[in-house]
Coordinates of C-alpha atoms in Angstrom, one line a residue:
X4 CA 129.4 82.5 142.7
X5 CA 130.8 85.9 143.5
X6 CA 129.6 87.5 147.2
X7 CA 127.3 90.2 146.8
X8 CA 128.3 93.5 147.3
X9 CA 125.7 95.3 149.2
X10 CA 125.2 99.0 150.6
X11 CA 122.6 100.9 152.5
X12 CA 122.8 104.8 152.7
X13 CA 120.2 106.5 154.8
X14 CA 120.5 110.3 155.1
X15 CA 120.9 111.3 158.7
X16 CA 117.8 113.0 160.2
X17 CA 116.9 113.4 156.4
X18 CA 114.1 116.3 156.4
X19 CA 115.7 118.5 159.3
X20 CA 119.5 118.1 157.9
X21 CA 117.5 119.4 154.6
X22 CA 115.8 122.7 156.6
X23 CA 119.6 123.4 158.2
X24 CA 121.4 123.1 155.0
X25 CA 118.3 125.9 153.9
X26 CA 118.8 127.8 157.1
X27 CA 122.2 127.8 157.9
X28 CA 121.4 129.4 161.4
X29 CA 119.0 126.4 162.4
X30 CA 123.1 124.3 162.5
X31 CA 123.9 123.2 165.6
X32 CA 120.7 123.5 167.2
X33 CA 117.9 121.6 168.4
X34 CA 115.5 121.1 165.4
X35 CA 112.3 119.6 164.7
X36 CA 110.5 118.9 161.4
X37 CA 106.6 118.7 162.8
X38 CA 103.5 118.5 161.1
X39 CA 100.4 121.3 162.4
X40 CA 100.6 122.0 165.7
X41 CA 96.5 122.9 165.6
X42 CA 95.6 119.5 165.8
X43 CA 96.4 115.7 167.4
X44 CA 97.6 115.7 163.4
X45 CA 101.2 117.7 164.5
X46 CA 103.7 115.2 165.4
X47 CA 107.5 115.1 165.0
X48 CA 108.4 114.1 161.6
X49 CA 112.2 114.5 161.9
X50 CA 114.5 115.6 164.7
X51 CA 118.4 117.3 164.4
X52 CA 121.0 115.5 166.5
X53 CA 120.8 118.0 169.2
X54 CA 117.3 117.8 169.6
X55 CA 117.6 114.0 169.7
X56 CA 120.1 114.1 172.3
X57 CA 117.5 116.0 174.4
X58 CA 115.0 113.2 174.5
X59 CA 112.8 114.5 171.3
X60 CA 111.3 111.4 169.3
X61 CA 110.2 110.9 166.0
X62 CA 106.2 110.7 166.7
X63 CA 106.1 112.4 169.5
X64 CA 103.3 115.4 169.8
X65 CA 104.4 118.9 169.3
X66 CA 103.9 119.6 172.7
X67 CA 105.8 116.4 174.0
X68 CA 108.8 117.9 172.4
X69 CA 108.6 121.1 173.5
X70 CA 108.1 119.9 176.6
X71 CA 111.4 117.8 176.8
X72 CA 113.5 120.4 174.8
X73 CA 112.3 123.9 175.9
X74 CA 114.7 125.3 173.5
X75 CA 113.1 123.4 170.4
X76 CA 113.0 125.1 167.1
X77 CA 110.2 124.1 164.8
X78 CA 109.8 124.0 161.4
X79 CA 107.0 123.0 159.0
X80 CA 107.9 120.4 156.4
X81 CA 108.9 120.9 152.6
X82 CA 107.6 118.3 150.9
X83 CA 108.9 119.3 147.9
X84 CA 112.4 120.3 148.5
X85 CA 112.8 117.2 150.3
X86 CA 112.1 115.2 147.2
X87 CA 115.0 117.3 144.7
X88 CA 117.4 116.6 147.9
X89 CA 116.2 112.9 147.2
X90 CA 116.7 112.8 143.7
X91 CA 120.3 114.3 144.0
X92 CA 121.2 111.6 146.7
X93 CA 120.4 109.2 143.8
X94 CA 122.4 110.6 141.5
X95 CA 125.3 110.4 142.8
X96 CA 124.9 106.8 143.7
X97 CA 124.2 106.3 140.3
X98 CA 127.5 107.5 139.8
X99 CA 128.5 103.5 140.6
X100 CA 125.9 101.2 140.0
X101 CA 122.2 101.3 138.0
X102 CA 121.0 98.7 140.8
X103 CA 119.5 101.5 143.1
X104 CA 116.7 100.9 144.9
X105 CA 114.7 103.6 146.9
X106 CA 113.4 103.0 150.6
X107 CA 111.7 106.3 151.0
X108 CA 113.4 109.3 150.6
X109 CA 115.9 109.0 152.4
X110 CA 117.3 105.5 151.9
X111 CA 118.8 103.5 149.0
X112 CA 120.2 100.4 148.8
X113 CA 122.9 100.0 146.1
X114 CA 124.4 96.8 144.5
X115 CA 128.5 97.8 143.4
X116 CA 129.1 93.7 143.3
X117 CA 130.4 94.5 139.7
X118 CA 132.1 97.5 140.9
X119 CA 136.1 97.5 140.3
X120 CA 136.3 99.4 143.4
X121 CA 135.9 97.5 147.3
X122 CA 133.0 98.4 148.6
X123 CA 133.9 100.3 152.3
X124 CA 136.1 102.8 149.5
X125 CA 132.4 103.5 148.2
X126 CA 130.8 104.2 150.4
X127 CA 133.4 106.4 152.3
X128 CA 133.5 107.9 148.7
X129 CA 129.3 108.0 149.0
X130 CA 129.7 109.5 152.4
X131 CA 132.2 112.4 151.6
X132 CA 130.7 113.5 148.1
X133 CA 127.0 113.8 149.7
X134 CA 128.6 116.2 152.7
X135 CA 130.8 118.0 149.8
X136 CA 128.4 118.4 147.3
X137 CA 124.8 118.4 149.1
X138 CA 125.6 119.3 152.5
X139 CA 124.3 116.7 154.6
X140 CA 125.4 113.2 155.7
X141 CA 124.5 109.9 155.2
X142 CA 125.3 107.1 157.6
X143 CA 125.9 103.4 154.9
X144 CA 126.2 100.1 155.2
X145 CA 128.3 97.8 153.9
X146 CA 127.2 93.5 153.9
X147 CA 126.9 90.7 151.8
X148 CA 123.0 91.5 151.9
X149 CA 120.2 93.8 152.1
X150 CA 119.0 93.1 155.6
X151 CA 122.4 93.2 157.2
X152 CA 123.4 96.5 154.6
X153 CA 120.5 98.3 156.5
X154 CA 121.5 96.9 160.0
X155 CA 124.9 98.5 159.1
X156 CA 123.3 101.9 158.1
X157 CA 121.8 101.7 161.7
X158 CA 124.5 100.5 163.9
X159 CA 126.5 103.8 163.7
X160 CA 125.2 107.3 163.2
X161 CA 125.6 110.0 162.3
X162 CA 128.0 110.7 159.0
X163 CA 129.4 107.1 159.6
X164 CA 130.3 103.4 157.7
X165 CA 130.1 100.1 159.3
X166 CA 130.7 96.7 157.4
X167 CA 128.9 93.2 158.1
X168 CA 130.8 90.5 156.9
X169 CA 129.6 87.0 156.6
X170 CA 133.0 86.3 159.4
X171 CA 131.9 88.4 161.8
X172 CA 127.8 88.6 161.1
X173 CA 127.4 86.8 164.4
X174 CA 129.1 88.9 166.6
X175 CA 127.8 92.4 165.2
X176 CA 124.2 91.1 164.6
X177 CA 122.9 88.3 166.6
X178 CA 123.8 90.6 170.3
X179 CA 121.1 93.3 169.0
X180 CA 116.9 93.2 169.2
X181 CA 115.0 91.3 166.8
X182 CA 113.6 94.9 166.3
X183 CA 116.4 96.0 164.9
X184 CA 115.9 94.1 162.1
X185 CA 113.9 95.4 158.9
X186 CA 110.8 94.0 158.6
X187 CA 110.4 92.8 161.9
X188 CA 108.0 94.9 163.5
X189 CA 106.7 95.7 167.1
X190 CA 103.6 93.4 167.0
X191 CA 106.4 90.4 165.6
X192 CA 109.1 91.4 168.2
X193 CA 106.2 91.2 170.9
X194 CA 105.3 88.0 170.0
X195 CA 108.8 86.8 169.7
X196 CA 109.7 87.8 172.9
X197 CA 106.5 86.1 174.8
X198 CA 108.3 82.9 173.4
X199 CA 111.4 83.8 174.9
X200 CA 113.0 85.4 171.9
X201 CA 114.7 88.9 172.3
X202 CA 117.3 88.7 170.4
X203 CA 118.5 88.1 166.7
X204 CA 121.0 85.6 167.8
X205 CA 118.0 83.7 169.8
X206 CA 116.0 84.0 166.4
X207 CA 119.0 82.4 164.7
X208 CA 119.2 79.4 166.9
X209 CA 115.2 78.9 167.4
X210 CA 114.3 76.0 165.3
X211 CA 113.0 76.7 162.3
X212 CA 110.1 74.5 162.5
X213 CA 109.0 75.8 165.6
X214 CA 108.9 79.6 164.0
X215 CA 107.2 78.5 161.2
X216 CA 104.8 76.6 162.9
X217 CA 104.0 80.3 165.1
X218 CA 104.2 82.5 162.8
X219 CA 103.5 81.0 158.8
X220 CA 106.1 81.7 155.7
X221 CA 107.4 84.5 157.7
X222 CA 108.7 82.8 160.6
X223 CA 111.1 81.1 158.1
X224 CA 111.7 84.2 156.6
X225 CA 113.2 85.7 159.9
X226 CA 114.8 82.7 160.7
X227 CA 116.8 82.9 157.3
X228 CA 117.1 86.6 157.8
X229 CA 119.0 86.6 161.0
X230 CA 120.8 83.7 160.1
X231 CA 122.8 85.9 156.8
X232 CA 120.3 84.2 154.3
X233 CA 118.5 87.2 152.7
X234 CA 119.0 86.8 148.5
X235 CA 116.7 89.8 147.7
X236 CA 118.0 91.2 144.8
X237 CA 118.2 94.9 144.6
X238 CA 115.8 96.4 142.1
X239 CA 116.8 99.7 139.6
X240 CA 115.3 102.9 140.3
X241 CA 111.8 102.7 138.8
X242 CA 111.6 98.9 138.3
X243 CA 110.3 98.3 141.4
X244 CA 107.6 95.9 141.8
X245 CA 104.2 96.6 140.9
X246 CA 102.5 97.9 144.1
X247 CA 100.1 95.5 145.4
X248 CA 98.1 98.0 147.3
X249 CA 96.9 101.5 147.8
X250 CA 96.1 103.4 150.6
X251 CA 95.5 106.3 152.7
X252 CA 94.9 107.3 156.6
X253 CA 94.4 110.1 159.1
X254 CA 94.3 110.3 162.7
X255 CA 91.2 112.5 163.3
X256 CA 90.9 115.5 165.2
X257 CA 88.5 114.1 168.0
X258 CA 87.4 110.7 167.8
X259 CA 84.7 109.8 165.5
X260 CA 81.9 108.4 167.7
X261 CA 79.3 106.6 165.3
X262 CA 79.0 105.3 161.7
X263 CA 77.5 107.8 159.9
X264 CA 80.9 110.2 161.2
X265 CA 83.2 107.1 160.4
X266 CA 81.4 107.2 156.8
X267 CA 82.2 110.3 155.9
X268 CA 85.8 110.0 156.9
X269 CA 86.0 107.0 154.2
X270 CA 84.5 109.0 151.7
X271 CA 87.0 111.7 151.9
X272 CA 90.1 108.9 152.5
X273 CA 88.4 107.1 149.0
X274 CA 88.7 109.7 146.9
X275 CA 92.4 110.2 146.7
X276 CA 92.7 106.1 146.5
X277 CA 90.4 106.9 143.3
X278 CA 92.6 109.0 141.5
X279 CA 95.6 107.2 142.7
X280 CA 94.4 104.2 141.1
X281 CA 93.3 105.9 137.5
X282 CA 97.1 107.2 137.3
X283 CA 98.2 104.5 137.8
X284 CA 96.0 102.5 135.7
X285 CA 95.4 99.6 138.3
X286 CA 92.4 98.1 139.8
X287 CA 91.4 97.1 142.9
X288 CA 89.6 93.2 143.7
X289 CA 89.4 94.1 147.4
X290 CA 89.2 96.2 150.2
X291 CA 91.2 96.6 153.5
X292 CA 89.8 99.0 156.0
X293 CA 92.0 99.8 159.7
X294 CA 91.4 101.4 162.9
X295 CA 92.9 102.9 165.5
X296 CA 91.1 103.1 168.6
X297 CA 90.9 105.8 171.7
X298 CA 93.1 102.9 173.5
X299 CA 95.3 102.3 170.6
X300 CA 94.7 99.3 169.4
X301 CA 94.4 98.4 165.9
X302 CA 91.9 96.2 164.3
X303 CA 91.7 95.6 160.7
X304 CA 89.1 94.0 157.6
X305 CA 89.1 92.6 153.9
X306 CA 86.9 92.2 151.8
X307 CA 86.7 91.0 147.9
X308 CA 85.0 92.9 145.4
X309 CA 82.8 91.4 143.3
X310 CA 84.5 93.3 140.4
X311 CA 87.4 95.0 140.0
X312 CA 87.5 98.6 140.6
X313 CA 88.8 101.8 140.5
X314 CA 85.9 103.5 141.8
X315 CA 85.7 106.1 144.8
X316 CA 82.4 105.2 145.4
X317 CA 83.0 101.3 145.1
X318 CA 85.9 101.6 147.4
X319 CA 84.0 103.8 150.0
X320 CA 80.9 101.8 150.4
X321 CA 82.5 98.6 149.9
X322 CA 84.3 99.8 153.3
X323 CA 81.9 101.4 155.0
X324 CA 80.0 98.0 154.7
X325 CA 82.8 96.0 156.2
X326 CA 83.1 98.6 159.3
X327 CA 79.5 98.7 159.9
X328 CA 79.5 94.6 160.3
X329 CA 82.5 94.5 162.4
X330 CA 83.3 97.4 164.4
X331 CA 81.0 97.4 167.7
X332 CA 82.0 100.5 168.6
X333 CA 82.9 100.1 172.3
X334 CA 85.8 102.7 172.0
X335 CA 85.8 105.7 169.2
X336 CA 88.1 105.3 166.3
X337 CA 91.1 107.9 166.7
X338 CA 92.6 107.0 162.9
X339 CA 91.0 105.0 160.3
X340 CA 92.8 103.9 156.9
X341 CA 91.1 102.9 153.8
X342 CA 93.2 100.7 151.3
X343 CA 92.7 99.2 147.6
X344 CA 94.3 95.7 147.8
X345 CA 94.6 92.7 145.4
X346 CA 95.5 95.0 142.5
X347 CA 96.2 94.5 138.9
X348 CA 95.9 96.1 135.8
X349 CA 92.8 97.7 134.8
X350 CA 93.2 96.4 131.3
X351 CA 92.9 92.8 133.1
X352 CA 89.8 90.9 131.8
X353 CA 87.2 90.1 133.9
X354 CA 83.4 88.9 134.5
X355 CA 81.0 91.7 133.3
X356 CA 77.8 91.2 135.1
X357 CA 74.5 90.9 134.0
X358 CA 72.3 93.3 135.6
X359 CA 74.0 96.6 134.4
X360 CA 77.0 98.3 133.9
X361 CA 77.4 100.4 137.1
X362 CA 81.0 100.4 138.0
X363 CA 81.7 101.4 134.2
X364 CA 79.2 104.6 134.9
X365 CA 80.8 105.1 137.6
X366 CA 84.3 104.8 136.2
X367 CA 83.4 107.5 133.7
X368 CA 81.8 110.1 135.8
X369 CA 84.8 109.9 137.9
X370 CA 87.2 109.8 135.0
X371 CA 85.2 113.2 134.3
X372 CA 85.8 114.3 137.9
X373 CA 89.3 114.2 138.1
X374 CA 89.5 116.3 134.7
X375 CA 87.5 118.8 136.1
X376 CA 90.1 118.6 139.6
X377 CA 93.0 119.2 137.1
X378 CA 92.0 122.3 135.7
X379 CA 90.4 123.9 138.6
X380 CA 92.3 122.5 141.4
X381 CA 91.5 119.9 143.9
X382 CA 88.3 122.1 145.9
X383 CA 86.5 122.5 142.9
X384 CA 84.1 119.5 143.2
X385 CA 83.7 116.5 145.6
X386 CA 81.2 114.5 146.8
X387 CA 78.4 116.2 148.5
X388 CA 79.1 114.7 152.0
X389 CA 82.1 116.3 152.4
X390 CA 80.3 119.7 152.3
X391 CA 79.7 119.3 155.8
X392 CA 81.9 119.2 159.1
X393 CA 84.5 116.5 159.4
X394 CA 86.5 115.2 162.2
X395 CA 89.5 115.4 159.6
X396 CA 92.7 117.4 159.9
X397 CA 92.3 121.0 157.5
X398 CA 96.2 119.4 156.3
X399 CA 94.2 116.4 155.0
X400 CA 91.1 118.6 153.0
X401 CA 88.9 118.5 155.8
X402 CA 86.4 120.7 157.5
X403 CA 86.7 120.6 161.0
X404 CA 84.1 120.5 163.3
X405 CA 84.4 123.0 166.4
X406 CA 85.8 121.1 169.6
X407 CA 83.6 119.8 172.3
X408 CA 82.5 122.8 174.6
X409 CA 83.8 125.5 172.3
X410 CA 84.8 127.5 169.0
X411 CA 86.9 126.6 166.3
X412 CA 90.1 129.0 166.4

């Protein structure tokens, strides 16, 4: 069987290379992409080179930044341009293979195994034609895989190309930390490293049994993953598997202190999963609810439905229920996600019950709802909770209550 030919381009520092190619003034200086600076909401979305050689981090508070790099420039995001600058990246790797699968906006992994052309000359020829013809750069990787492609894409940036081979895999890969690795995340590297595993080369040689015993399926899974093993194939562009959940989160303005505040935050966070769902024509069998506390730590809930849904409503009070039971409230929740899981088709047959037809009324009305949102924009009706203060971000459709002790500016 032939070896797989495998790349990974991620655009370097994606959203602020896309505000300097806008701006040509903004090159060559420090530059930060940051949501609203009114609120706990503004963080660092994206970071220029300079500015990331002066300590700023993706995540880090507006005023954190500014802090570390006096000389910061911010800019608010462009959703929008961001997304054409996306789909132009695509098309030129379309330009080499139809096996292109999106990881975000600002990475692709590409499949040229049946490509006359050896791989590193792509994706220099990748590199060169997104700096000639777009204006920014992409750092790519170049393996016999999709989890080393992406380690590849990391190992050197900016505007760079680094192959893993299956010869020299082990000296490249198994020296970095398991967090390095895609899809090992910091809760998994945590617990890999109270058992005295650090590295990927330690995860290569732990015995398989062991990690599977620890951590379930996915403990195998690492295993194979560090060990060169991956044989994911690369999807097209818009084949991509059907999503097997929908959600949506905020971190709030102040923390929400009771129920009845938590509540109305689910409401809101419902409403979009709603819509989401009736464009998409999916339904939900369960519900996942997640919070963030004031000491930031998660904690998280499912539940199944007793029918399939693609109610707002459903969804909201099905969560609200499940935080009510479980939370106990000993710190206030700083972000709180709401999240339609177990999905499937909403043509999917299922149980009708027999003491009314509720989640159909309700399926209509909001049906009705969103028709209503579509001609006269999103404000134009909602449920009546949201009339009131929220503890949500204005950037997320909320009302904000005033802060403790004074006005709202």
């Amino acid at each position: 069987m032939e070896t797989r030919r495998i790349l990974h381009s991620d655009a370097n520092a994606f959203y602020a290379s896309v505000e300097c190619v806008l701006r040509p003034e903004l090159r060559g200086k420090a530059v930060a992409v940051c949501g609203s600076t009114e609120d706990r909401h503004g963080i660092v979305l994206a970071k220029s080179e300079p500015a990331k050689r002066a300590g700023v981090k993706t995540g880090m508070a507006n005023w954190q930044a500014k802090r570390v790099c006096p000389e910061l420039i911010i800019v608010p995001p462009h959703h929008d341009l961001y997304a054409k600058y996306s789909k132009a990246l695509r098309e030129i790797y379309g330009r080499y293979t139809d096996l292109v699968e999106p990881y975000g906006l600002d990475e692709c992994w590409l499949d040229v195994t049946g490509n006359r052309k050896p791989p590193l000359q792509i994706a220099e020829e990748i590199r060169a034609t997104v700096k000639r013809e777009i204006g920014i750069t992409v750092s790519v990787g170049v393996s016999f895989n999709k989890v080393f492609a992406k380690l590849g894409s990391d190992l050197k940036k900016p505007d760079a190309v680094t192959e893993i081979t299956r010869e020299n895999y082990r000296e490249k890969v198994w020296g970095l930390p398991c967090s390095d690795m895609i899809f090992c995340g910091r809760a998994t590297s945590e617990k890999l490293r109270r058992i005295g595993v650090r590295t990927l080369g330690e995860l290569a040689r732990c015995p398989v049994g062991y990690l599977k015993k620890t951590f379930g399926k996915n403990g195998e899974k690492l295993w194979r993953y560090a060990n060169g093993q991956d044989d994911s194939p690369v999807a097209r562009c818009g084949e991509e598997e059907q999503a097997k959940s929908v959600g949506h989160g905020i971190t709030c303005v102040t923390d929400l202190t009771d129920t009845e505040e938590a509540r109305t935050v689910i409401v809101a966070l419902s409403q979009e999963i709603g819509q989401k769902l009736r464009s998409m024509k999916l339904q939900a069998r369960g519900v996942q609810i997640t919070v963030r506390n004031s000491e930031l730590e998660f904690e998280s809930w499912q539940r199944r439905l007793e029918t399939p849904t693609q109610s707002a409503a459903a969804i909201a009070d099905a969560c609200a229920r499940l935080l009510s039971e479980r939370y106990r409230w000993r710190h206030g929740i700083r972000a709180l996600t709401v999240s339609a899981i177990a999905l499937e088709s909403a043509e999917a047959p299922c149980q009708l019950s027999l003491f009314g037809t509720a989640d159909e009324k309700r399926r209509k009305v909001e049906a009705a709802l969103d028709g209503i949102k579509l001609r006269f924009g999103e404000s134009a009706i909602g449920p009546a909770v949201l009339l009131g203060e929220t503890k949500m971000p204005d950037c997320a459709g909320g009302r904000q209550s005033p802060p403790p002790g004074g006005r709202q500016k």
